PDB file of C-alpha atoms in Angstrom:
ATOM      1  CA  MET A  83     -23.763  46.470 -41.131  1.00 48.00           C
ATOM      2  CA  PRO A  84     -26.152  48.872 -39.372  1.00 51.00           C
ATOM      3  CA  SER A  85     -29.208  47.305 -37.745  1.00 52.00           C
ATOM      4  CA  VAL A  86     -31.563  49.582 -39.698  1.00 57.00           C
ATOM      5  CA  CYS A  87     -31.408  47.569 -42.894  1.00 60.00           C
ATOM      6  CA  ARG A  88     -31.341  44.103 -44.393  1.00 64.00           C
ATOM      7  CA  LEU A  89     -29.972  42.876 -47.714  1.00 61.00           C
ATOM      8  CA  VAL A  90     -32.245  41.276 -50.300  1.00 57.00           C
ATOM      9  CA  ALA A  91     -31.216  39.353 -53.441  1.00 57.00           C
ATOM     10  CA  LEU A  92     -32.615  40.637 -56.739  1.00 53.00           C
ATOM     11  CA  ASP A  93     -34.025  38.063 -59.166  1.00 47.00           C
ATOM     12  CA  SER A  94     -33.952  40.056 -62.416  1.00 50.00           C
ATOM     13  CA  THR A  95     -30.209  40.777 -62.502  1.00 75.00           C
ATOM     14  CA  HIS A  96     -27.034  38.834 -61.799  1.00 86.00           C
ATOM     15  CA  PRO A  97     -27.857  36.655 -58.779  1.00 88.00           C
ATOM     16  CA  ALA A  98     -25.181  38.389 -56.701  1.00 91.00           C
ATOM     17  CA  SER A  99     -26.981  41.768 -56.968  1.00 92.00           C
ATOM     18  CA  VAL A 100     -28.419  43.021 -53.690  1.00 93.00           C
ATOM     19  CA  MET A 101     -30.511  45.832 -52.318  1.00 93.00           C
ATOM     20  CA  ALA A 102     -30.617  47.181 -48.798  1.00 95.00           C
ATOM     21  CA  LEU A 103     -33.969  47.765 -47.136  1.00 95.00           C
ATOM     22  CA  ALA A 104     -34.795  49.928 -44.145  1.00 94.00           C
ATOM     23  CA  GLN A 105     -36.797  48.421 -41.292  1.00 92.00           C
ATOM     24  CA  ASP A 106     -39.987  49.779 -42.881  1.00 94.00           C
ATOM     25  CA  GLY A 107     -39.200  47.924 -46.132  1.00 92.00           C
ATOM     26  CA  SER A 108     -38.199  50.953 -48.176  1.00 94.00           C
ATOM     27  CA  ILE A 109     -35.203  50.607 -50.474  1.00 94.00           C
ATOM     28  CA  ILE A 110     -32.170  52.482 -49.158  1.00 96.00           C
ATOM     29  CA  GLY A 111     -29.439  51.013 -51.350  1.00 96.00           C
ATOM     30  CA  LEU A 112     -28.723  48.973 -54.443  1.00 94.00           C
ATOM     31  CA  ALA A 113     -25.703  47.085 -55.762  1.00 95.00           C
ATOM     32  CA  LEU A 114     -26.606  46.040 -59.299  1.00 93.00           C
ATOM     33  CA  LEU A 115     -24.307  43.515 -60.963  1.00 94.00           C
ATOM     34  CA  LEU A 116     -24.529  42.669 -64.648  1.00 91.00           C
ATOM     35  CA  THR A 117     -22.789  40.140 -66.865  1.00 88.00           C
ATOM     36  CA  ASP A 118     -21.316  41.396 -70.146  1.00 81.00           C
ATOM     37  CA  GLU A 119     -21.130  39.602 -73.481  1.00 78.00           C
ATOM     38  CA  ALA A 120     -17.835  37.957 -72.492  1.00 82.00           C
ATOM     39  CA  GLY A 121     -19.345  36.599 -69.270  1.00 82.00           C
ATOM     40  CA  GLU A 122     -17.481  39.062 -67.025  1.00 88.00           C
ATOM     41  CA  VAL A 123     -19.340  40.397 -63.980  1.00 92.00           C
ATOM     42  CA  CYS A 124     -19.454  44.153 -63.459  1.00 92.00           C
ATOM     43  CA  LEU A 125     -20.736  46.290 -60.599  1.00 94.00           C
ATOM     44  CA  ASP A 126     -22.932  48.438 -62.839  1.00 91.00           C
ATOM     45  CA  LEU A 127     -24.713  50.570 -60.259  1.00 91.00           C
ATOM     46  CA  LEU A 128     -24.032  51.254 -56.599  1.00 93.00           C
ATOM     47  CA  CYS A 129     -26.198  53.746 -54.762  1.00 93.00           C
ATOM     48  CA  VAL A 130     -27.344  54.511 -51.250  1.00 95.00           C
ATOM     49  CA  VAL A 131     -30.089  56.992 -50.303  1.00 96.00           C
ATOM     50  CA  PRO A 132     -28.368  60.147 -48.972  1.00 95.00           C
ATOM     51  CA  ALA A 133     -29.836  59.823 -45.452  1.00 95.00           C
ATOM     52  CA  TYR A 134     -28.160  56.406 -45.140  1.00 95.00           C
ATOM     53  CA  GLN A 135     -24.784  57.239 -46.677  1.00 92.00           C
ATOM     54  CA  ARG A 136     -21.536  56.956 -44.693  1.00 90.00           C
ATOM     55  CA  GLN A 137     -22.929  54.002 -42.696  1.00 94.00           C
ATOM     56  CA  GLU A 138     -21.029  51.275 -44.617  1.00 93.00           C
ATOM     57  CA  ILE A 139     -24.158  50.166 -46.449  1.00 95.00           C
ATOM     58  CA  ALA A 140     -22.487  50.317 -49.887  1.00 93.00           C
ATOM     59  CA  THR A 141     -19.516  48.370 -48.564  1.00 94.00           C
ATOM     60  CA  SER A 142     -21.800  45.782 -46.952  1.00 95.00           C
ATOM     61  CA  MET A 143     -23.789  45.326 -50.147  1.00 96.00           C
ATOM     62  CA  VAL A 144     -20.692  44.885 -52.317  1.00 95.00           C
ATOM     63  CA  ALA A 145     -19.092  42.574 -49.743  1.00 95.00           C
ATOM     64  CA  SER A 146     -22.231  40.450 -49.807  1.00 95.00           C
ATOM     65  CA  ALA A 147     -22.136  40.400 -53.613  1.00 95.00           C
ATOM     66  CA  VAL A 148     -18.440  39.469 -53.630  1.00 95.00           C
ATOM     67  CA  ASN A 149     -19.089  36.627 -51.191  1.00 95.00           C
ATOM     68  CA  HIS A 150     -21.887  35.363 -53.442  1.00 94.00           C
ATOM     69  CA  LEU A 151     -19.580  35.600 -56.473  1.00 95.00           C
ATOM     70  CA  ALA A 152     -16.906  33.610 -54.638  1.00 95.00           C
ATOM     71  CA  VAL A 153     -19.394  30.809 -53.947  1.00 95.00           C
ATOM     72  CA  MET A 154     -20.164  30.847 -57.694  1.00 94.00           C
ATOM     73  CA  SER A 155     -16.388  30.621 -58.431  1.00 93.00           C
ATOM     74  CA  VAL A 156     -16.348  34.070 -60.046  1.00 92.00           C
ATOM     75  CA  LYS A 157     -12.884  35.468 -59.423  1.00 91.00           C
ATOM     76  CA  THR A 158     -13.126  38.954 -60.953  1.00 91.00           C
ATOM     77  CA  LEU A 159     -15.509  41.852 -60.420  1.00 93.00           C
ATOM     78  CA  SER A 160     -15.052  45.021 -62.425  1.00 92.00           C
ATOM     79  CA  SER A 161     -16.524  48.439 -61.780  1.00 92.00           C
ATOM     80  CA  ALA A 162     -16.204  51.952 -63.135  1.00 87.00           C
ATOM     81  CA  TYR A 163     -16.466  55.401 -61.671  1.00 85.00           C
ATOM     82  CA  HIS A 164     -16.514  58.879 -63.151  1.00 82.00           C
ATOM     83  CA  ILE A 165     -12.969  60.254 -63.135  1.00 74.00           C
ATOM     84  CA  CYS A 166     -14.130  63.459 -61.395  1.00 77.00           C
ATOM     85  CA  ASN A 167     -16.065  61.685 -58.643  1.00 86.00           C
ATOM     86  CA  GLU A 168     -13.429  61.665 -55.910  1.00 88.00           C
ATOM     87  CA  SER A 169     -15.601  60.015 -53.257  1.00 87.00           C
ATOM     88  CA  SER A 170     -16.456  57.155 -55.624  1.00 88.00           C
ATOM     89  CA  ARG A 171     -12.806  56.793 -56.637  1.00 89.00           C
ATOM     90  CA  ASP A 172     -11.724  56.737 -52.989  1.00 92.00           C
ATOM     91  CA  TRP A 173     -14.401  54.157 -52.114  1.00 90.00           C
ATOM     92  CA  HIS A 174     -13.376  51.922 -55.025  1.00 92.00           C
ATOM     93  CA  HIS A 175      -9.726  52.079 -53.976  1.00 93.00           C
ATOM     94  CA  LEU A 176     -10.514  51.416 -50.309  1.00 92.00           C
ATOM     95  CA  PHE A 177     -12.647  48.424 -51.282  1.00 90.00           C
ATOM     96  CA  GLY A 178      -9.725  47.008 -53.264  1.00 91.00           C
ATOM     97  CA  PHE A 179     -10.568  47.824 -56.864  1.00 92.00           C
ATOM     98  CA  VAL A 180      -7.503  48.543 -58.993  1.00 91.00           C
ATOM     99  CA  ASP A 181      -7.602  51.133 -61.765  1.00 88.00           C
ATOM    100  CA  VAL A 182      -7.388  49.854 -65.319  1.00 86.00           C
ATOM    101  CA  TYR A 183      -6.965  52.791 -67.651  1.00 83.00           C
ATOM    102  CA  ASP A 184      -8.545  53.084 -71.082  1.00 81.00           C
ATOM    103  CA  GLN A 185      -5.804  52.979 -73.711  1.00 83.00           C
ATOM    104  CA  MET A 186      -7.474  55.906 -75.487  1.00 86.00           C
ATOM    105  CA  TYR A 187      -7.219  58.020 -72.325  1.00 85.00           C
ATOM    106  CA  ILE A 188      -3.597  57.305 -71.399  1.00 90.00           C
ATOM    107  CA  PRO A 189      -1.871  59.056 -74.347  1.00 92.00           C
ATOM    108  CA  LEU A 190      -3.960  62.172 -73.733  1.00 91.00           C
ATOM    109  CA  LYS A 191      -3.082  62.257 -70.055  1.00 90.00           C
ATOM    110  CA  TYR A 192       0.602  61.625 -70.776  1.00 93.00           C
ATOM    111  CA  ALA A 193       0.684  64.353 -73.464  1.00 94.00           C
ATOM    112  CA  TRP A 194      -0.897  66.884 -71.099  1.00 94.00           C
ATOM    113  CA  TYR A 195       1.675  66.191 -68.349  1.00 95.00           C
ATOM    114  CA  ARG A 196       4.572  66.198 -70.866  1.00 96.00           C
ATOM    115  CA  ASP A 197       3.468  69.509 -72.357  1.00 96.00           C
ATOM    116  CA  GLU A 198       2.765  71.100 -68.987  1.00 95.00           C
ATOM    117  CA  VAL A 199       6.245  70.112 -67.708  1.00 96.00           C
ATOM    118  CA  TRP A 200       7.795  71.602 -70.862  1.00 97.00           C
ATOM    119  CA  ARG A 201       5.697  74.798 -70.589  1.00 96.00           C
ATOM    120  CA  ARG A 202       6.447  75.427 -66.936  1.00 96.00           C
ATOM    121  CA  ASP A 203      10.121  74.586 -67.394  1.00 94.00           C
ATOM    122  CA  LYS A 204      10.405  77.138 -70.247  1.00 95.00           C
ATOM    123  CA  LEU A 205       8.678  79.790 -68.118  1.00 95.00           C
ATOM    124  CA  GLY A 206      10.882  79.056 -65.111  1.00 94.00           C
ATOM    125  CA  LEU A 207       7.899  78.016 -62.982  1.00 95.00           C
ATOM    126  CA  VAL A 208       9.490  75.434 -60.716  1.00 93.00           C
ATOM    127  CA  ASP A 209       6.772  75.201 -58.040  1.00 94.00           C
ATOM    128  CA  GLY A 210       5.070  71.837 -58.426  1.00 94.00           C
ATOM    129  CA  LEU A 211       7.318  70.788 -61.307  1.00 95.00           C
ATOM    130  CA  ASP A 212       8.471  67.624 -59.523  1.00 96.00           C
ATOM    131  CA  THR A 213       4.851  66.552 -59.007  1.00 95.00           C
ATOM    132  CA  LEU A 214       4.094  67.174 -62.681  1.00 95.00           C
ATOM    133  CA  LYS A 215       7.186  65.198 -63.724  1.00 96.00           C
ATOM    134  CA  ALA A 216       6.066  62.308 -61.521  1.00 96.00           C
ATOM    135  CA  GLY A 217       2.644  62.432 -63.189  1.00 94.00           C
ATOM    136  CA  ARG A 218       4.249  62.512 -66.627  1.00 95.00           C
ATOM    137  CA  ASP A 219       6.424  59.515 -65.774  1.00 95.00           C
ATOM    138  CA  PHE A 220       3.460  57.612 -64.331  1.00 93.00           C
ATOM    139  CA  TRP A 221       1.379  58.066 -67.484  1.00 92.00           C
ATOM    140  CA  LEU A 222       4.343  57.234 -69.707  1.00 93.00           C
ATOM    141  CA  ALA A 223       4.682  53.931 -67.849  1.00 92.00           C
ATOM    142  CA  GLN A 224       0.981  53.213 -68.486  1.00 89.00           C
ATOM    143  CA  LEU A 225       1.315  53.644 -72.255  1.00 86.00           C
ATOM    144  CA  ASP A 226       0.943  50.535 -74.348  1.00 75.00           C
ATOM    145  CA  GLU A 227       4.333  49.527 -75.791  1.00 66.00           C
ATOM    146  CA  ARG A 228       3.030  50.143 -79.335  1.00 61.00           C
ATOM    147  CA  LYS A 229       2.291  53.798 -78.518  1.00 64.00           C
ATOM    148  CA  ARG A 230       5.649  54.676 -76.937  1.00 62.00           C
TER     149      ARG A 230
END
């Protein structure tokens, strides 16, 4: 972790939540963890002030939180990101989060790929068809057995 900040536990949230402070005491990052009704822990908010981004502060905060969760015998941490936020998606994947798709979303995604493959095939547009077929097959595999 960069020498310009320190991590501080937050009392009003899940005890594994942390914030990063600059040397002057100003807040430069926050990893807010919450517990849902079922007792599952979720990374609800992760942010770093733009001037301090790309310095591994987010990763350090979440690593600290994960270590704290391990001491508390919590084995699972969930998180969510906006599907269009590529940098957040990439960070989540690099950190080790695994996508769990909403069962309401999967049939829509599968139907789009299926229809787009059919449309392009009928028009004779073969460029990128293999990639679309792979996407279609991926989303078909994600479908709940009841919806196949």
